[in-house]
Amino acid sequence: MKTTSKNLYLILKNITLYIICIVFLTSCSTKKTGFQKEEWGTVNGETAFLYTLTNKNGMTVKLTNYGGIITSVLAPDKNGVFEDVVLGFDNLQQYLDKNPCFGATIGRFANRIRNGQFEIGGVKYQLKQNDKVHCSHGANEFDRTLWDGTYVENKIGKGIKFHHFSKDGTNGFPGNLDVYVTYTLTKNNAIHVQFEATTDKSTHVNLTQHSYFNLTAMKENIYNHKIQIKADNYTEIDEDIVPTGKISTVKGTDWDLTKMTRIGDNIHKLNHNGYHYCYIFNKPEKKLEEVIKVIEPTSGRTLTVTTTQPGVQFYSGNSIAPFKGKYGFKYEQHSAFCLETEHLPDSPNHSNFPSTLLKPGEKYNEVVIYDFGVVE
């Protein structure tokens, strides 16, 4: 076939249109780069997924539906360098092995319940005792299960909505509990977490997020981080870190964090090898309010915590056994800290604590926002 100038023109035109189409589709795809989903292994024959969320600023959060775990948070420092600021592992198997709940969603009841017991309406419930004689973190139901995960997008950003159905009697807790936890990476470099739950039988619910933070990206331990918690009071604890029921002031103690304090200044003076206290915020119940500020001077990174929850378990990683973590880092004591916003530990057994009782027809609804920034 003889190629004429007209035929050549048509061929070149079609090629040009094809290239334009490819560029357009690539551009459209780029605009949706905020979300990726990949298979990450199996748990009891079921598929675990790894989800990646990225915002327009380049901040990236990775999560898995196993345990509702945050596996990675890449946040910028004062020079715009993105590094991972949470502890975790490179692969699923390491999360399946025993570890201190790195990055996990915790429930049914965060923290400790004395002797694994409580009463509702005169009926005594015996829970699984996984921390000496106590029940800790709901005996690890939520952080050791596969959640359903669904991509969501709203006006604040892109996220994953996890769902778990906790059957009546699981680890001794009453009621079928239907739970949704939505993790959203906002357009302004915050991780917005919403906890929701309903039940068909009165039960106690207390959910939290259990990431371990190190704003130096593991270049140093946490001693040079500075922290302020807007809390004048805390729950007194015994040797098992279970509340006695007494609420006391932090004033005059070595764990007073009402003013910006370098974590390393008092950490070696404290029982339990460091900070392990539940601080009670100076705010009305259910009010969404900024309550915690952390500054890491060298990197310039900051972390601000805003929540509806009444308290926070500030834990300075006192018992982190040596672990081989991501990127070959060795995790050990005081490598990172947790800011577990929550209701107070052992609340079912203390009428002077804010109630954690959830009844049929009611909805559990709490929010925590971890907002990453840099010093100005």
Short mmCIF file of C-alpha atoms in Angstrom, two decimals:
data_model
loop_
_atom_site.label_atom_id
_atom_site.label_comp_id
_atom_site.label_asym_id
_atom_site.label_seq_id
_atom_site.Cartn_x
_atom_site.Cartn_y
_atom_site.Cartn_z
CA MET A 1 0.00 0.00 0.00
CA LYS A 2 1.41 3.32 -1.04
CA THR A 3 1.77 5.77 1.82
CA THR A 4 0.44 9.17 0.84
CA SER A 5 0.92 12.42 2.67
CA LYS A 6 -2.71 12.21 3.74
CA ASN A 7 -2.31 8.67 5.10
CA LEU A 8 0.85 9.67 6.95
CA TYR A 9 -0.99 12.63 8.44
CA LEU A 10 -3.82 10.36 9.67
CA ILE A 11 -1.36 7.88 11.16
CA LEU A 12 0.51 10.62 13.00
CA LYS A 13 -2.77 12.13 14.17
CA ASN A 14 -3.94 8.79 15.59
CA ILE A 15 -0.62 8.25 17.34
CA THR A 16 -0.85 11.75 18.82
CA LEU A 17 -4.40 11.13 20.05
CA TYR A 18 -3.29 7.81 21.56
CA ILE A 19 -0.43 9.50 23.42
CA ILE A 20 -2.76 12.25 24.66
CA CYS A 21 -5.19 9.59 25.88
CA ILE A 22 -2.44 7.72 27.74
CA VAL A 23 -1.20 10.95 29.36
CA PHE A 24 -4.77 11.82 30.37
CA LEU A 25 -5.40 8.41 31.90
CA THR A 26 -2.05 8.54 33.69
CA SER A 27 -2.94 11.98 35.02
CA CYS A 28 -6.29 10.72 36.25
CA SER A 29 -4.55 7.76 37.87
CA THR A 30 -2.05 10.10 39.52
CA LYS A 31 -4.90 12.03 41.08
CA LYS A 32 -6.00 8.77 42.70
CA THR A 33 -2.55 7.90 43.99
CA GLY A 34 -3.96 8.52 47.45
CA PHE A 35 -4.86 4.85 47.74
CA GLN A 36 -3.26 1.48 47.05
CA LYS A 37 -4.22 -2.02 48.15
CA GLU A 38 -2.08 -5.14 47.95
CA GLU A 39 -2.19 -8.68 49.30
CA TRP A 40 0.16 -9.05 52.26
CA GLY A 41 -0.12 -12.71 53.25
CA THR A 42 -2.68 -14.97 54.89
CA VAL A 43 -4.03 -15.51 58.38
CA ASN A 44 -5.76 -18.85 58.96
CA GLY A 45 -6.29 -19.15 55.22
CA GLU A 46 -7.76 -15.67 54.81
CA THR A 47 -6.06 -12.82 52.96
CA ALA A 48 -4.47 -9.95 54.82
CA PHE A 49 -4.11 -6.69 52.92
CA LEU A 50 -1.73 -3.75 53.14
CA TYR A 51 -3.29 -0.37 52.39
CA THR A 52 -1.34 2.75 51.46
CA LEU A 53 -2.75 6.26 51.84
CA THR A 54 -0.89 9.29 50.46
CA ASN A 55 -1.97 12.92 50.58
CA LYS A 56 -1.08 15.83 48.30
CA ASN A 57 1.79 16.83 50.60
CA GLY A 58 3.49 13.47 50.19
CA MET A 59 2.71 12.17 53.68
CA THR A 60 2.08 8.41 53.59
CA VAL A 61 0.32 6.07 56.01
CA LYS A 62 0.27 2.29 55.66
CA LEU A 63 -2.23 0.06 57.44
CA THR A 64 -3.17 -3.60 57.44
CA ASN A 65 -6.55 -5.17 58.12
CA TYR A 66 -4.80 -7.62 60.43
CA GLY A 67 -5.33 -6.03 63.83
CA GLY A 68 -6.31 -2.70 62.26
CA ILE A 69 -2.62 -1.88 62.49
CA ILE A 70 -0.81 1.28 61.40
CA THR A 71 2.43 -0.17 60.02
CA SER A 72 4.10 3.02 58.80
CA VAL A 73 3.78 6.81 58.95
CA LEU A 74 6.07 8.84 56.70
CA ALA A 75 6.05 12.41 58.00
CA PRO A 76 8.24 15.38 56.99
CA ASP A 77 10.86 16.97 59.22
CA LYS A 78 11.74 20.68 59.27
CA ASN A 79 13.74 20.23 56.05
CA GLY A 80 10.93 18.45 54.24
CA VAL A 81 12.53 15.00 54.58
CA PHE A 82 9.95 12.21 54.94
CA GLU A 83 10.80 9.43 57.41
CA ASP A 84 8.93 6.72 59.28
CA VAL A 85 7.92 7.88 62.77
CA VAL A 86 6.18 4.76 64.12
CA LEU A 87 7.57 1.39 65.18
CA GLY A 88 6.57 -1.74 63.31
CA PHE A 89 7.69 -4.61 61.12
CA ASP A 90 8.53 -5.25 57.49
CA ASN A 91 6.26 -8.26 57.06
CA LEU A 92 3.02 -9.81 58.29
CA GLN A 93 4.64 -12.77 60.02
CA GLN A 94 6.39 -10.50 62.51
CA TYR A 95 3.00 -9.04 63.49
CA LEU A 96 1.60 -12.56 63.88
CA ASP A 97 4.43 -13.34 66.29
CA LYS A 98 4.25 -12.01 69.84
CA ASN A 99 4.85 -8.26 70.04
CA PRO A 100 3.69 -5.31 72.19
CA CYS A 101 0.72 -4.35 69.99
CA PHE A 102 2.77 -2.19 67.61
CA GLY A 103 0.33 0.16 65.83
CA ALA A 104 -2.78 -1.87 66.66
CA THR A 105 -6.45 -1.08 67.15
CA ILE A 106 -7.26 -2.17 70.71
CA GLY A 107 -10.55 -3.53 72.11
CA ARG A 108 -12.96 -4.51 73.43
CA PHE A 109 -11.52 -2.78 76.42
CA ALA A 110 -8.23 -0.91 76.26
CA ASN A 111 -5.91 -1.19 79.25
CA ARG A 112 -6.56 -3.26 82.36
CA ILE A 113 -9.60 -4.66 84.15
CA ARG A 114 -8.78 -5.91 87.65
CA ASN A 115 -9.01 -9.69 88.02
CA GLY A 116 -10.73 -9.74 84.62
CA GLN A 117 -14.09 -9.18 86.31
CA PHE A 118 -17.02 -6.77 86.32
CA GLU A 119 -20.73 -6.81 87.04
CA ILE A 120 -23.63 -5.51 84.96
CA GLY A 121 -27.11 -5.57 86.46
CA GLY A 122 -26.03 -7.95 89.21
CA VAL A 123 -24.51 -10.43 86.75
CA LYS A 124 -20.80 -11.09 87.20
CA TYR A 125 -18.69 -11.60 84.08
CA GLN A 126 -15.34 -13.36 84.12
CA LEU A 127 -13.02 -12.24 81.33
CA LYS A 128 -9.95 -13.93 79.96
CA GLN A 129 -6.97 -13.14 82.21
CA ASN A 130 -3.96 -12.46 80.00
CA ASP A 131 -1.94 -10.11 82.25
CA LYS A 132 -1.23 -11.98 85.47
CA VAL A 133 -4.76 -12.24 86.94
CA HIS A 134 -6.03 -9.21 85.02
CA CYS A 135 -7.56 -8.69 81.60
CA SER A 136 -5.49 -6.34 79.45
CA HIS A 137 -6.50 -4.86 76.08
CA GLY A 138 -9.58 -7.07 75.86
CA ALA A 139 -7.28 -10.12 75.95
CA ASN A 140 -6.02 -9.04 72.51
CA GLU A 141 -9.09 -9.86 70.45
CA PHE A 142 -9.13 -6.82 68.16
CA ASP A 143 -5.37 -6.63 67.52
CA ARG A 144 -5.22 -10.33 66.61
CA THR A 145 -8.06 -10.59 64.11
CA LEU A 146 -8.65 -9.84 60.43
CA TRP A 147 -10.93 -6.85 59.94
CA ASP A 148 -12.92 -6.09 56.82
CA GLY A 149 -11.47 -3.02 55.10
CA THR A 150 -13.22 -0.56 52.77
CA TYR A 151 -11.75 2.47 51.03
CA VAL A 152 -13.49 5.74 51.93
CA GLU A 153 -13.06 9.30 50.79
CA ASN A 154 -14.59 12.41 52.31
CA LYS A 155 -13.98 16.14 52.61
CA ILE A 156 -11.07 15.74 55.05
CA GLY A 157 -9.14 13.10 53.13
CA LYS A 158 -8.83 9.47 52.10
CA GLY A 159 -9.07 6.52 54.44
CA ILE A 160 -9.87 2.93 55.33
CA LYS A 161 -12.98 1.91 57.24
CA PHE A 162 -12.36 -1.28 59.20
CA HIS A 163 -15.20 -3.48 60.45
CA HIS A 164 -15.19 -6.28 63.02
CA PHE A 165 -18.07 -8.23 64.54
CA SER A 166 -17.20 -9.38 68.05
CA LYS A 167 -19.45 -12.25 69.08
CA ASP A 168 -21.22 -12.42 72.43
CA GLY A 169 -18.98 -14.14 74.96
CA THR A 170 -15.68 -13.50 73.18
CA ASN A 171 -13.00 -13.52 75.89
CA GLY A 172 -15.88 -13.33 78.39
CA PHE A 173 -17.39 -10.02 77.27
CA PRO A 174 -21.20 -9.91 76.97
CA GLY A 175 -23.11 -8.84 73.85
CA ASN A 176 -22.62 -9.01 70.11
CA LEU A 177 -20.53 -5.90 69.41
CA ASP A 178 -20.51 -4.38 65.93
CA VAL A 179 -17.40 -2.22 65.55
CA TYR A 180 -16.20 0.24 62.88
CA VAL A 181 -12.89 2.10 63.04
CA THR A 182 -12.12 4.61 60.29
CA TYR A 183 -8.56 5.80 59.67
CA THR A 184 -8.37 8.91 57.48
CA LEU A 185 -5.20 10.61 56.28
CA THR A 186 -6.23 14.24 56.08
CA LYS A 187 -5.11 16.86 53.59
CA ASN A 188 -3.25 18.60 56.43
CA ASN A 189 -0.99 15.73 57.58
CA ALA A 190 -3.18 14.34 60.35
CA ILE A 191 -4.44 10.83 61.02
CA HIS A 192 -8.11 11.07 62.00
CA VAL A 193 -9.40 7.99 63.80
CA GLN A 194 -13.09 7.44 64.52
CA PHE A 195 -14.27 4.57 66.72
CA GLU A 196 -17.91 3.44 66.48
CA ALA A 197 -19.72 0.51 68.10
CA THR A 198 -23.19 -0.82 68.87
CA THR A 199 -24.31 -3.80 70.95
CA ASP A 200 -27.36 -6.00 71.47
CA LYS A 201 -26.60 -6.49 75.19
CA SER A 202 -25.19 -4.16 77.81
CA THR A 203 -21.41 -4.36 77.79
CA HIS A 204 -18.30 -2.29 78.50
CA VAL A 205 -16.39 -0.72 75.60
CA ASN A 206 -13.13 1.23 75.52
CA LEU A 207 -11.21 1.47 72.23
CA THR A 208 -7.81 3.00 71.51
CA GLN A 209 -4.98 3.27 69.01
CA HIS A 210 -1.65 1.73 70.05
CA SER A 211 1.04 3.21 67.80
CA TYR A 212 4.55 3.68 69.18
CA PHE A 213 5.94 7.05 68.10
CA ASN A 214 9.52 8.22 67.67
CA LEU A 215 9.73 11.56 65.88
CA THR A 216 13.48 11.17 65.20
CA ALA A 217 12.62 8.18 62.97
CA MET A 218 14.69 5.96 65.29
CA LYS A 219 17.87 8.01 65.00
CA GLU A 220 17.71 8.48 68.79
CA ASN A 221 15.62 7.23 71.70
CA ILE A 222 12.76 9.35 73.05
CA TYR A 223 14.62 11.21 75.81
CA ASN A 224 14.95 14.50 73.92
CA HIS A 225 11.30 14.61 72.92
CA LYS A 226 9.35 17.24 74.85
CA ILE A 227 5.74 16.62 75.88
CA GLN A 228 2.88 18.53 77.45
CA ILE A 229 -0.39 16.89 78.53
CA LYS A 230 -3.31 19.06 79.61
CA ALA A 231 -4.16 16.95 82.62
CA ASP A 232 -4.03 17.98 86.27
CA ASN A 233 -5.05 14.53 87.53
CA TYR A 234 -4.26 10.87 86.98
CA THR A 235 -5.48 7.49 88.18
CA GLU A 236 -3.41 6.09 91.03
CA ILE A 237 -2.12 2.59 90.28
CA ASP A 238 -0.79 -0.42 92.12
CA GLU A 239 2.24 -2.56 91.33
CA ASP A 240 0.32 -4.24 88.48
CA ILE A 241 -0.45 -0.84 86.88
CA VAL A 242 -4.16 -1.29 87.72
CA PRO A 243 -6.05 1.72 89.16
CA THR A 244 -6.80 1.69 92.87
CA GLY A 245 -9.88 3.83 92.21
CA LYS A 246 -8.35 6.98 93.61
CA ILE A 247 -7.93 10.02 91.36
CA SER A 248 -5.02 12.23 92.41
CA THR A 249 -3.27 15.39 91.30
CA VAL A 250 -0.06 15.26 89.30
CA LYS A 251 1.12 18.46 90.99
CA GLY A 252 4.36 17.91 92.86
CA THR A 253 5.02 14.52 91.23
CA ASP A 254 7.81 13.49 88.87
CA TRP A 255 5.17 12.62 86.27
CA ASP A 256 3.61 16.09 86.14
CA LEU A 257 3.43 16.98 82.43
CA THR A 258 1.20 20.05 82.63
CA LYS A 259 4.16 22.09 81.35
CA MET A 260 6.35 21.20 78.36
CA THR A 261 8.80 18.62 79.74
CA ARG A 262 11.74 16.75 78.27
CA ILE A 263 10.82 13.07 78.54
CA GLY A 264 14.32 12.04 79.63
CA ASP A 265 14.46 14.44 82.57
CA ASN A 266 12.43 12.33 85.00
CA ILE A 267 11.99 8.99 83.25
CA HIS A 268 14.57 7.17 85.41
CA LYS A 269 12.98 8.41 88.63
CA LEU A 270 9.67 6.63 87.97
CA ASN A 271 8.36 3.24 88.95
CA HIS A 272 7.76 0.68 86.19
CA ASN A 273 10.95 1.90 84.43
CA GLY A 274 9.32 5.05 83.10
CA TYR A 275 6.00 6.72 82.32
CA HIS A 276 3.02 4.37 82.54
CA TYR A 277 0.19 6.57 83.81
CA CYS A 278 -3.35 7.32 82.73
CA TYR A 279 -3.75 11.10 82.68
CA ILE A 280 -7.25 12.61 82.97
CA PHE A 281 -7.73 15.57 80.66
CA ASN A 282 -8.87 19.01 81.85
CA LYS A 283 -11.86 19.07 79.52
CA PRO A 284 -15.53 18.14 79.48
CA GLU A 285 -16.41 14.57 78.54
CA LYS A 286 -17.02 13.99 74.82
CA LYS A 287 -15.65 17.42 73.86
CA LEU A 288 -13.20 17.29 70.94
CA GLU A 289 -10.23 19.26 72.20
CA GLU A 290 -6.47 19.50 71.74
CA VAL A 291 -4.89 17.84 74.79
CA ILE A 292 -1.31 16.78 73.99
CA LYS A 293 1.67 18.42 72.30
CA VAL A 294 4.98 16.69 71.50
CA ILE A 295 8.07 18.42 70.05
CA GLU A 296 11.26 16.74 68.84
CA PRO A 297 13.85 19.55 68.59
CA THR A 298 16.42 17.94 66.28
CA SER A 299 14.06 16.90 63.48
CA GLY A 300 11.68 19.75 64.19
CA ARG A 301 8.73 17.35 63.99
CA THR A 302 5.72 17.92 66.20
CA LEU A 303 2.75 15.76 67.13
CA THR A 304 -0.49 17.24 68.41
CA VAL A 305 -3.27 15.04 69.77
CA THR A 306 -6.92 16.07 69.80
CA THR A 307 -9.62 13.77 71.15
CA THR A 308 -13.11 13.33 72.58
CA GLN A 309 -11.86 10.72 75.03
CA PRO A 310 -11.40 11.55 78.73
CA GLY A 311 -7.86 10.29 79.28
CA VAL A 312 -4.61 8.98 77.84
CA GLN A 313 -2.27 6.19 78.84
CA PHE A 314 1.14 7.74 78.28
CA TYR A 315 3.56 4.84 78.02
CA SER A 316 7.25 5.42 77.39
CA GLY A 317 8.06 1.98 75.98
CA ASN A 318 9.43 0.75 79.28
CA SER A 319 9.16 -2.95 78.50
CA ILE A 320 9.97 -3.09 74.81
CA ALA A 321 12.06 -6.23 74.59
CA PRO A 322 14.75 -6.23 71.90
CA PHE A 323 12.97 -6.60 68.55
CA LYS A 324 14.28 -6.40 65.04
CA GLY A 325 12.02 -3.79 63.53
CA LYS A 326 11.61 -2.15 60.14
CA TYR A 327 14.69 -1.19 58.12
CA GLY A 328 16.85 -3.34 60.42
CA PHE A 329 16.38 -1.09 63.47
CA LYS A 330 16.72 -2.67 66.89
CA TYR A 331 13.82 -1.71 69.14
CA GLU A 332 14.41 -1.69 72.88
CA GLN A 333 13.45 0.12 76.09
CA HIS A 334 12.44 3.76 75.51
CA SER A 335 12.73 3.50 71.73
CA ALA A 336 9.25 5.01 71.40
CA PHE A 337 6.17 6.15 73.31
CA CYS A 338 2.43 5.51 73.10
CA LEU A 339 -0.38 8.02 73.47
CA GLU A 340 -3.36 5.73 74.00
CA THR A 341 -6.33 8.08 74.31
CA GLU A 342 -9.07 6.16 76.07
CA HIS A 343 -11.53 5.90 78.92
CA LEU A 344 -9.90 5.23 82.26
CA PRO A 345 -8.54 1.74 82.99
CA ASP A 346 -10.73 -0.57 85.10
CA SER A 347 -13.66 1.84 84.72
CA PRO A 348 -16.28 -0.93 85.06
CA ASN A 349 -15.19 -1.38 88.68
CA HIS A 350 -15.12 2.30 89.72
CA SER A 351 -18.33 4.33 89.85
CA ASN A 352 -16.31 7.56 90.21
CA PHE A 353 -14.77 7.06 86.74
CA PRO A 354 -16.62 8.10 83.56
CA SER A 355 -18.87 5.22 82.53
CA THR A 356 -17.83 2.81 79.78
CA LEU A 357 -21.19 0.98 79.76
CA LEU A 358 -22.76 0.68 76.32
CA LYS A 359 -26.41 -0.36 76.14
CA PRO A 360 -28.56 -1.61 73.25
CA GLY A 361 -29.84 1.34 71.23
CA GLU A 362 -26.83 3.49 72.14
CA LYS A 363 -23.78 4.20 69.97
CA TYR A 364 -20.18 4.32 71.07
CA ASN A 365 -18.53 7.17 69.17
CA GLU A 366 -15.07 8.53 69.97
CA VAL A 367 -12.44 10.39 67.95
CA VAL A 368 -8.69 10.88 68.17
CA ILE A 369 -6.61 12.97 65.76
CA TYR A 370 -2.83 12.62 65.52
CA ASP A 371 -1.67 15.79 63.76
CA PHE A 372 1.92 15.91 62.47
CA GLY A 373 3.69 19.21 61.89
CA VAL A 374 7.02 21.00 62.22
CA VAL A 375 8.23 23.72 64.56
CA GLU A 376 7.70 27.23 63.25
#
